[in-house]
PDB file of C-alpha atoms in Angstrom:
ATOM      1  CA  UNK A  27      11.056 -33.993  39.614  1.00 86.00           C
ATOM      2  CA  UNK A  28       8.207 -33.456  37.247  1.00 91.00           C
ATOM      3  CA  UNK A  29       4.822 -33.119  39.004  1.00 94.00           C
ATOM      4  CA  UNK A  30       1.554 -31.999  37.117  1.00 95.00           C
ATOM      5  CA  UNK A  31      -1.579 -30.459  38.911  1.00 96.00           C
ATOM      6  CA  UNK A  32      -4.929 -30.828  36.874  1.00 97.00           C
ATOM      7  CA  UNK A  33      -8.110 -28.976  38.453  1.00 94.00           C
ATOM      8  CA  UNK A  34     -10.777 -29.598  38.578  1.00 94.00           C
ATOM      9  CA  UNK A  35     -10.854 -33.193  39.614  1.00 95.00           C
ATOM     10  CA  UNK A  36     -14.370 -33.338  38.255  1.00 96.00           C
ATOM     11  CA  UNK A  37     -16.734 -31.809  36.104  1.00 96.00           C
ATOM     12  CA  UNK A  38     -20.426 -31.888  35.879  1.00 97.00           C
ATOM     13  CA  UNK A  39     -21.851 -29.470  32.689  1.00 97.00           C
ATOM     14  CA  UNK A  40     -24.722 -29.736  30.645  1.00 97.00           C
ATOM     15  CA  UNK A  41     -24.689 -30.669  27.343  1.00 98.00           C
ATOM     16  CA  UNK A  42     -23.572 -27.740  24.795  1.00 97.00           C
ATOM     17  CA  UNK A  43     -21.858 -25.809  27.311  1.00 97.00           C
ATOM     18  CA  UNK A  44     -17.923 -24.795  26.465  1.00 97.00           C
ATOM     19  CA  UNK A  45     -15.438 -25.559  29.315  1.00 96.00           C
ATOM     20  CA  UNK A  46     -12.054 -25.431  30.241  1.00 97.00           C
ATOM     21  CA  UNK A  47      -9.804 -27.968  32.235  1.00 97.00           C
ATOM     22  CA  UNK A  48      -6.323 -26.515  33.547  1.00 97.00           C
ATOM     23  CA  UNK A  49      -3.008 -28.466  33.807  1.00 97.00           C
ATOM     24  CA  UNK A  50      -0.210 -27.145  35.584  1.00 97.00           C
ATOM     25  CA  UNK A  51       3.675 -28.160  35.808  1.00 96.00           C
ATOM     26  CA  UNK A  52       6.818 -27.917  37.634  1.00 95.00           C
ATOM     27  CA  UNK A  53       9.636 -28.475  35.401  1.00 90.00           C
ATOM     28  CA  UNK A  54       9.216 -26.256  32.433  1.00 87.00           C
ATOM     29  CA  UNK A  55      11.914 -27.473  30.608  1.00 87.00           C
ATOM     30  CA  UNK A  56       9.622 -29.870  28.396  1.00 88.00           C
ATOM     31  CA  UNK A  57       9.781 -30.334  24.589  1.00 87.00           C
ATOM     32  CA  UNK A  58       6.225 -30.628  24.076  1.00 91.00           C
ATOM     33  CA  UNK A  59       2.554 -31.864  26.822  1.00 94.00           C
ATOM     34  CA  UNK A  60      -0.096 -34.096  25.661  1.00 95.00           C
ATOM     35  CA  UNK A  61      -3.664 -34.485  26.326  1.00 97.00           C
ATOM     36  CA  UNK A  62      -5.294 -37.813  26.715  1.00 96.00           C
ATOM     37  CA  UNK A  63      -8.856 -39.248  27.203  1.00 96.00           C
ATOM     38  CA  UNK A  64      -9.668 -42.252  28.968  1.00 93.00           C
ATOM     39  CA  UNK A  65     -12.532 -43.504  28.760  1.00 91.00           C
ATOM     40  CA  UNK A  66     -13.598 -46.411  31.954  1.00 85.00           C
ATOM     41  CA  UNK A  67     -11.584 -49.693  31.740  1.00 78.00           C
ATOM     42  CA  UNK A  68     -10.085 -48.722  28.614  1.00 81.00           C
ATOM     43  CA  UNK A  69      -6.544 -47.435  27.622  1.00 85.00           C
ATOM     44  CA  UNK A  70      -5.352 -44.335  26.454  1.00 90.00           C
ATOM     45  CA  UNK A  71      -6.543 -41.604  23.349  1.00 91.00           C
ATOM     46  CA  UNK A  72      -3.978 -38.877  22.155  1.00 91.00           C
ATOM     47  CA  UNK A  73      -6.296 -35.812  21.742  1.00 96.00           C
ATOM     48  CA  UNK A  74      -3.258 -33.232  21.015  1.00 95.00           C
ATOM     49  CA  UNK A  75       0.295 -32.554  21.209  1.00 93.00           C
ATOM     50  CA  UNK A  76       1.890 -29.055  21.725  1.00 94.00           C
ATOM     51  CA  UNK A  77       5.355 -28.845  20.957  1.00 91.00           C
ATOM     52  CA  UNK A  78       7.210 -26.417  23.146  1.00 89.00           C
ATOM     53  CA  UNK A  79       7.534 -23.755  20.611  1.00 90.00           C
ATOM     54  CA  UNK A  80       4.280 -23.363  19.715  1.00 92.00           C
ATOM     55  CA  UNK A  81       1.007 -22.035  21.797  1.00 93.00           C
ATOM     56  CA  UNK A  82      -1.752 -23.879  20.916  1.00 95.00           C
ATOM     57  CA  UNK A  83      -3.188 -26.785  18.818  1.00 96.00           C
ATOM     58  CA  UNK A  84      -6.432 -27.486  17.773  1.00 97.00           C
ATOM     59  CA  UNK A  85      -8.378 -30.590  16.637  1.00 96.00           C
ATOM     60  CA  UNK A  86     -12.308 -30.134  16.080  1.00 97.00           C
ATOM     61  CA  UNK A  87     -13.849 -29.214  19.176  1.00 97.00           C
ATOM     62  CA  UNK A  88     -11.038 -29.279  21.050  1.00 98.00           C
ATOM     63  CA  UNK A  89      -8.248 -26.496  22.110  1.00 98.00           C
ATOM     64  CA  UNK A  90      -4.967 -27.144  23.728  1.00 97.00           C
ATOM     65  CA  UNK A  91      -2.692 -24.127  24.785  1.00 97.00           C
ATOM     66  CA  UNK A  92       0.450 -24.049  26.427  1.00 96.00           C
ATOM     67  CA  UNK A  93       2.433 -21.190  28.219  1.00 95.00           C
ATOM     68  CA  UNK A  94       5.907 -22.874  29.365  1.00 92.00           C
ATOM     69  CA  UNK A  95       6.908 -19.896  31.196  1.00 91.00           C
ATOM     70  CA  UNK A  96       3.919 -19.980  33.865  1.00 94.00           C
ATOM     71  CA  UNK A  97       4.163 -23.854  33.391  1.00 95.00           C
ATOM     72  CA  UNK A  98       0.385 -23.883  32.477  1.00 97.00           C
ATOM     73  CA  UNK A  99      -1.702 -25.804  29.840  1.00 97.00           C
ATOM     74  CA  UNK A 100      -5.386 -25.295  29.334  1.00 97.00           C
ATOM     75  CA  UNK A 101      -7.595 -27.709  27.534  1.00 98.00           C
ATOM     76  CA  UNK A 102     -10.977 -26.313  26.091  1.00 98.00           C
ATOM     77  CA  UNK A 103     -13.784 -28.369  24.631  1.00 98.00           C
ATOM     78  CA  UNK A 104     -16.597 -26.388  22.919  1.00 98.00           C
ATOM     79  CA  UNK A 105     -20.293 -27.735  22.929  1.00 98.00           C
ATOM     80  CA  UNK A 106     -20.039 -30.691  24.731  1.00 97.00           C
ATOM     81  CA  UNK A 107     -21.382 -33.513  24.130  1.00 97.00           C
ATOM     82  CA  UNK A 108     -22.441 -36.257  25.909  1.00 97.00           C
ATOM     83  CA  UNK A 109     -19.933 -38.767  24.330  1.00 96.00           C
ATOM     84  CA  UNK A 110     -17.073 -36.135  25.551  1.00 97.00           C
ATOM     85  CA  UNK A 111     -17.813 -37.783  28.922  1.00 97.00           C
ATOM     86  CA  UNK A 112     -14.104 -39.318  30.271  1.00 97.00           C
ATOM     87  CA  UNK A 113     -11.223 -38.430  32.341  1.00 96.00           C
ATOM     88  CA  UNK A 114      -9.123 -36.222  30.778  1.00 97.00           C
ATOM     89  CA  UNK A 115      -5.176 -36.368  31.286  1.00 97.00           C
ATOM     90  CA  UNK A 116      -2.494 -33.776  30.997  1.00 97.00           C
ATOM     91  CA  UNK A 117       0.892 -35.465  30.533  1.00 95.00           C
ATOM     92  CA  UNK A 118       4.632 -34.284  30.246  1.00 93.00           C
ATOM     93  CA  UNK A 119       7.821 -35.138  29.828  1.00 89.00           C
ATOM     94  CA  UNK A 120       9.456 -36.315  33.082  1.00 86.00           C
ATOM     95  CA  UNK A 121      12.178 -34.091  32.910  1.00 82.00           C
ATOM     96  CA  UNK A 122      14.440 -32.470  30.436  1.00 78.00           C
ATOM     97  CA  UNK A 123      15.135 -34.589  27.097  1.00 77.00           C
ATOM     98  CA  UNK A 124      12.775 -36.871  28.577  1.00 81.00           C
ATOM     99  CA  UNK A 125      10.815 -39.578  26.988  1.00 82.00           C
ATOM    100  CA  UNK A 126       9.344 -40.817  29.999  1.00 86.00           C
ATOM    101  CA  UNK A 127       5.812 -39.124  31.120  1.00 89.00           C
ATOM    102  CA  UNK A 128       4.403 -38.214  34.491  1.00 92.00           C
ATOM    103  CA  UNK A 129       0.834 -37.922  34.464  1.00 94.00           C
ATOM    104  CA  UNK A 130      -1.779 -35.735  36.228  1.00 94.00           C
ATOM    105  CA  UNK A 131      -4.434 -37.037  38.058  1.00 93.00           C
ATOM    106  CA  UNK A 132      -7.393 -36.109  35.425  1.00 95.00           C
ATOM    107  CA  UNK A 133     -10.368 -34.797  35.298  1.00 97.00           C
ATOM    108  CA  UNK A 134     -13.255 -36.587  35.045  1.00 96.00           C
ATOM    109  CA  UNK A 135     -15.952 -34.838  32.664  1.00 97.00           C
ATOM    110  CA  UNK A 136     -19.435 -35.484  32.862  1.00 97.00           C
ATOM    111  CA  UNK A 137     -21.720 -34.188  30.215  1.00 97.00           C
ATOM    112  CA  UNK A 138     -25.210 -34.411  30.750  1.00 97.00           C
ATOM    113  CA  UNK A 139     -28.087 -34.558  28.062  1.00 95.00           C
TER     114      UNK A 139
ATOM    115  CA  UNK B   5       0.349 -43.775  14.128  1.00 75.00           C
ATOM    116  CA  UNK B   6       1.723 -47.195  15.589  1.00 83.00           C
ATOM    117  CA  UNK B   7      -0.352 -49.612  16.245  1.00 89.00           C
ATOM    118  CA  UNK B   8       0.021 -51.186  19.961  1.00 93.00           C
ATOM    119  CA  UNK B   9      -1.405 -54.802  20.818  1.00 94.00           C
ATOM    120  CA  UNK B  10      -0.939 -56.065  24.043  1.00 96.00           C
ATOM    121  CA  UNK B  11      -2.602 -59.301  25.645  1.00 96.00           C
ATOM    122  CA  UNK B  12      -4.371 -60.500  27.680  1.00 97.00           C
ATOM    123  CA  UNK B  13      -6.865 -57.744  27.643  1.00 95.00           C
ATOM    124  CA  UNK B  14      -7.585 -58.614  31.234  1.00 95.00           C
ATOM    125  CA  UNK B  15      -7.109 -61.746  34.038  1.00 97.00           C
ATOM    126  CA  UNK B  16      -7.901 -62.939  37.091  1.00 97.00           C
ATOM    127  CA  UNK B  17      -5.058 -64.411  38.885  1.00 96.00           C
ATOM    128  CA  UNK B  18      -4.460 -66.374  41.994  1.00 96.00           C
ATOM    129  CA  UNK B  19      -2.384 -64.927  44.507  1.00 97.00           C
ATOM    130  CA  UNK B  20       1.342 -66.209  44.644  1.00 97.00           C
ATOM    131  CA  UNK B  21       1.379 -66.730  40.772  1.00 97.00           C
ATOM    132  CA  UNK B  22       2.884 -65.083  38.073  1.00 97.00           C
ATOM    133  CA  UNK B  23       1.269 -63.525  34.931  1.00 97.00           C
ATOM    134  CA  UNK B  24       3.500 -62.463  31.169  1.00 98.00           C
ATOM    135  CA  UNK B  25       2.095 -59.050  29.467  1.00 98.00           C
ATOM    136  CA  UNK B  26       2.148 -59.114  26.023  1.00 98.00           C
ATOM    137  CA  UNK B  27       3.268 -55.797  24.143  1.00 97.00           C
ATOM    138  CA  UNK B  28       3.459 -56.042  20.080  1.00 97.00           C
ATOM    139  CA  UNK B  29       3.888 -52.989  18.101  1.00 96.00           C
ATOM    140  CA  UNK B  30       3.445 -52.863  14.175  1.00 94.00           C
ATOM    141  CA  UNK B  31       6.308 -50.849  13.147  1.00 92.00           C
ATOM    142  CA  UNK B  32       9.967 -50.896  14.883  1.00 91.00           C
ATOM    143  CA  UNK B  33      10.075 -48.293  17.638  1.00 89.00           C
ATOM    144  CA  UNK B  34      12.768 -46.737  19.231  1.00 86.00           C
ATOM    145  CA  UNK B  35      11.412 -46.615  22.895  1.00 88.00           C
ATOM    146  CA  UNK B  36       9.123 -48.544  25.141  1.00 94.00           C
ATOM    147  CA  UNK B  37       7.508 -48.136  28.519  1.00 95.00           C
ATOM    148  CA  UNK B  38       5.282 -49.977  30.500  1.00 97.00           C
ATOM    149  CA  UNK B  39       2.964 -48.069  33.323  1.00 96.00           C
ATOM    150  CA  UNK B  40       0.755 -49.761  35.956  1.00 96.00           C
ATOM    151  CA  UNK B  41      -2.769 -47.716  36.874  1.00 93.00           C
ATOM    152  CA  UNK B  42      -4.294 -48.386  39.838  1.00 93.00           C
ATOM    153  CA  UNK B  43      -7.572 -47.799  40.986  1.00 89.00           C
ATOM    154  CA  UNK B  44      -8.542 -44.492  40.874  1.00 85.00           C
ATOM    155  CA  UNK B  45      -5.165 -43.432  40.478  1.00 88.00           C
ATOM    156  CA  UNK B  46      -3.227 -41.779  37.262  1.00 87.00           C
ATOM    157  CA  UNK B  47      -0.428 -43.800  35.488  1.00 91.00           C
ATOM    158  CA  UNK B  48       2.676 -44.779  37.199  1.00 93.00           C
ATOM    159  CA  UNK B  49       6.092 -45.360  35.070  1.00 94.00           C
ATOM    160  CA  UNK B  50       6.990 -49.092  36.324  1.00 96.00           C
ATOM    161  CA  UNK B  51      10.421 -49.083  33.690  1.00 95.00           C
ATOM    162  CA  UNK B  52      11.570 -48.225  30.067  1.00 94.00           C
ATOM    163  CA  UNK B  53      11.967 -51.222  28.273  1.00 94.00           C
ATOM    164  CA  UNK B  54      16.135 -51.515  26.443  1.00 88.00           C
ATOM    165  CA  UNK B  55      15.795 -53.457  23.497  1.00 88.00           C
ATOM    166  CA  UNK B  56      19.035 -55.656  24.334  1.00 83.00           C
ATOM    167  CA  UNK B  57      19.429 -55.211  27.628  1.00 85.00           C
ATOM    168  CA  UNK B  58      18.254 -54.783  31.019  1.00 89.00           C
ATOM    169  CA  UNK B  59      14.975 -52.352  31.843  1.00 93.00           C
ATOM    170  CA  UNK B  60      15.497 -49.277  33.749  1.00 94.00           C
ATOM    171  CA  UNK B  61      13.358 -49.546  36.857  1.00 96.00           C
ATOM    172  CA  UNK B  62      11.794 -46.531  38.512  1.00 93.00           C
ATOM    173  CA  UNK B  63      11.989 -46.155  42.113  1.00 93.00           C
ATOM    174  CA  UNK B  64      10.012 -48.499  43.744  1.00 95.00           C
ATOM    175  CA  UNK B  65       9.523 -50.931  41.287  1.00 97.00           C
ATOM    176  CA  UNK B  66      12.263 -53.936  40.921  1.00 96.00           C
ATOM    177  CA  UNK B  67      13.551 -56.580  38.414  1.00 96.00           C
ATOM    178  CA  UNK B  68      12.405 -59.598  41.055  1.00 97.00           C
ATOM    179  CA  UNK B  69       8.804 -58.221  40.809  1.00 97.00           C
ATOM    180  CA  UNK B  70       8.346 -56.871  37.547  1.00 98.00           C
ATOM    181  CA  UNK B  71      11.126 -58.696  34.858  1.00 97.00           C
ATOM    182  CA  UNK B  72      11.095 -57.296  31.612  1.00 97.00           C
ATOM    183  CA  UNK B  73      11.971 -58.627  27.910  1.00 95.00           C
ATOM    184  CA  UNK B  74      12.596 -56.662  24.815  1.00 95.00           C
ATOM    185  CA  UNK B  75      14.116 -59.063  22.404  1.00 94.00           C
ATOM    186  CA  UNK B  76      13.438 -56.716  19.205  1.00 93.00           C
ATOM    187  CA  UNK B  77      12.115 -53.067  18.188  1.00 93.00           C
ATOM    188  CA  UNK B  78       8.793 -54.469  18.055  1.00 95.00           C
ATOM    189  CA  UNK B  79       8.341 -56.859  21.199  1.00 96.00           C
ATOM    190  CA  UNK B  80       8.219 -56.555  25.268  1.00 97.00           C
ATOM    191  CA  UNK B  81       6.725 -58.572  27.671  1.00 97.00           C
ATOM    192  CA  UNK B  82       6.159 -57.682  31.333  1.00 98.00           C
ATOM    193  CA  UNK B  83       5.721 -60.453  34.069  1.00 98.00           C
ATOM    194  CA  UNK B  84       4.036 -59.513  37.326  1.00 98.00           C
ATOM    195  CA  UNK B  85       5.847 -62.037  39.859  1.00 98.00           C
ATOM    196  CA  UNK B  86       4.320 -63.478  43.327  1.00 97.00           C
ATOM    197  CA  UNK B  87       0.919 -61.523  42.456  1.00 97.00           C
ATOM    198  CA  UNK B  88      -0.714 -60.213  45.380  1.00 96.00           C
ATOM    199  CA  UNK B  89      -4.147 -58.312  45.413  1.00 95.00           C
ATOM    200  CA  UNK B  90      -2.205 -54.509  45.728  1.00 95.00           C
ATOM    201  CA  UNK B  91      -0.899 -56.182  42.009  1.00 97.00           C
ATOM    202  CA  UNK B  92      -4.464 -55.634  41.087  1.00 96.00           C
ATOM    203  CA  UNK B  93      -4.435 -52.786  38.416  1.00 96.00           C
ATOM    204  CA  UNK B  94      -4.431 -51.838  35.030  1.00 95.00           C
ATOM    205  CA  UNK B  95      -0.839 -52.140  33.536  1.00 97.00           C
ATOM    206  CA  UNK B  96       0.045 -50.384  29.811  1.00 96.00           C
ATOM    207  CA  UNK B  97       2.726 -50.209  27.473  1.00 96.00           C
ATOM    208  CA  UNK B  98       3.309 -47.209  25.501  1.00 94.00           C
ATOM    209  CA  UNK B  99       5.796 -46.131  22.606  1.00 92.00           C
ATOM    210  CA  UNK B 100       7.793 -43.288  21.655  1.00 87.00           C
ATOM    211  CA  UNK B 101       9.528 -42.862  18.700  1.00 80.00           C
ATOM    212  CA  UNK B 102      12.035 -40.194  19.954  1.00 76.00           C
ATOM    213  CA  UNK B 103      10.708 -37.448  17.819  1.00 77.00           C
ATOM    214  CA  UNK B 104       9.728 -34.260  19.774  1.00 72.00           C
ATOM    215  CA  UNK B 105       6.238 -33.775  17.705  1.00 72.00           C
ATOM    216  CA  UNK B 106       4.874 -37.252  17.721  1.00 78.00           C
ATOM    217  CA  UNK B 107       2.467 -37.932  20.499  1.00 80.00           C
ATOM    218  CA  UNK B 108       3.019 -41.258  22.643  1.00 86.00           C
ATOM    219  CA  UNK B 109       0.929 -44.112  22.046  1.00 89.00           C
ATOM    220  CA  UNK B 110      -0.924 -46.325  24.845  1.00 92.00           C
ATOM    221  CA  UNK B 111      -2.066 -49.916  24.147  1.00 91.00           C
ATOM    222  CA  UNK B 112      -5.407 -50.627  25.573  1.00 92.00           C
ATOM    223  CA  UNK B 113      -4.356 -52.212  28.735  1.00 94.00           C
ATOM    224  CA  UNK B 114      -4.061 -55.442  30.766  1.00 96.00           C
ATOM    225  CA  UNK B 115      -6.930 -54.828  33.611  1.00 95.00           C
ATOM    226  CA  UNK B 116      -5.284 -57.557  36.307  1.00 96.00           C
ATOM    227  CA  UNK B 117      -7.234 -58.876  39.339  1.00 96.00           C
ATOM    228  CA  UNK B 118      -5.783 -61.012  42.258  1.00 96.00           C
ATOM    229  CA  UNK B 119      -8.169 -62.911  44.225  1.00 92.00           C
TER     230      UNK B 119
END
């Protein structure tokens, strides 16, 4: 069964500052992990998708990486800003071939001004 | 990117009734899901939606409780039975379209309270 680990739970930097959230996973037989933000009472953001082949992705600010083998993900966000403040959720595949997701807990990001 | 709608947006429900999720999607997709988020908590698969035929339940979660339509490639409903306040959460639908390098997409959510 499919668990995923995200640390820190929270996150309190200063505006501008680069930082890095980690994801970990159990079953490393996934085709690709995503990356979502939530922001409070709202639904769900796709930030990135890495396929399983490749290593990283990148979308502005943001970084994804992935190494299957030591079932680890890494998401980094470069000069935060304020409005990056959410949780942020690491998601994969619930097992092999799978379409269904299992969700970390998140990590909650606070950037302040 | 599809484009997920689901209603209501939120509710407040009395306990012992029964509330229908809406879940519309603007182009035919091949899978469907619907999660329930409760507070403070991450996302929970409640079943995949079979266009056709009957949901697959995860453990923990049953048909009596939690019945589920999919009448087309476009459509589901969920319907949260006999409400209780541990019903009280945020429930989502979410579609895949069974191609490894497109992301999942979440509709905004139904945020459900049970007095």
């Amino acid at each position: 069964k499919q668990e995923v680990t995200q640390i820190p739970a929270a996150l309190s930097v200063p505006e501008g500052e680069n930082l890095v959230l980690n994801c970990s996973f159990t079953d490393s037989a996934i085709y690709n992990l995503q990356w979502f933000r939530q922001d409070p009472g709202k639904g769900l953001t796709s930030l990135l998708l890495i396929q399983s082949s490749q290593r990283e992705q990148t979308s502005g600010r943001l970084n994804a990486s992935l190494d299957k083998s030591s079932g680890r993900s890494t998401l980094y966000i470069a000069a935060s800003q304020p409005g990056d403040s959410a949780t942020y959720l690491c998601v994969c595949p619930s097992g092999a071939g799978s379409y269904q997701l299992t969700f970390g807990k998140g990590t909650k990001l606070s950037v302040i001004p | 990117s599809a484009v997920i709608s689901q209603k209501p947006s939120r509710d407040i429900c009395q306990r012992g009734t029964s509330l229908t999720i809406q879940c519309q999607v603007d182009s035919q997709v091949t899978m469907m899901f619907w999660y329930r988020q409760q507070p403070g908590q991450s996302l929970t698969l409640i079943a995949t939606a079979n266009q056709g035929s009957e949901a697959t339940y995860e453990s923990g979660f049953v048909i009596d409780k939690f019945p589920i339509s999919r009448p087309n490639l476009t459509f589901s409903t969920l319907t949260v039975s006999n409400m209780s306040p541990e019903d009280s959460s945020i429930y989502l639908c979410s579609v895949a379209t069974g191609v490894s390098n497109q992301p999942q997409h979440f509709g905004d959510g139904t945020r459900l309270s049970i007095l």
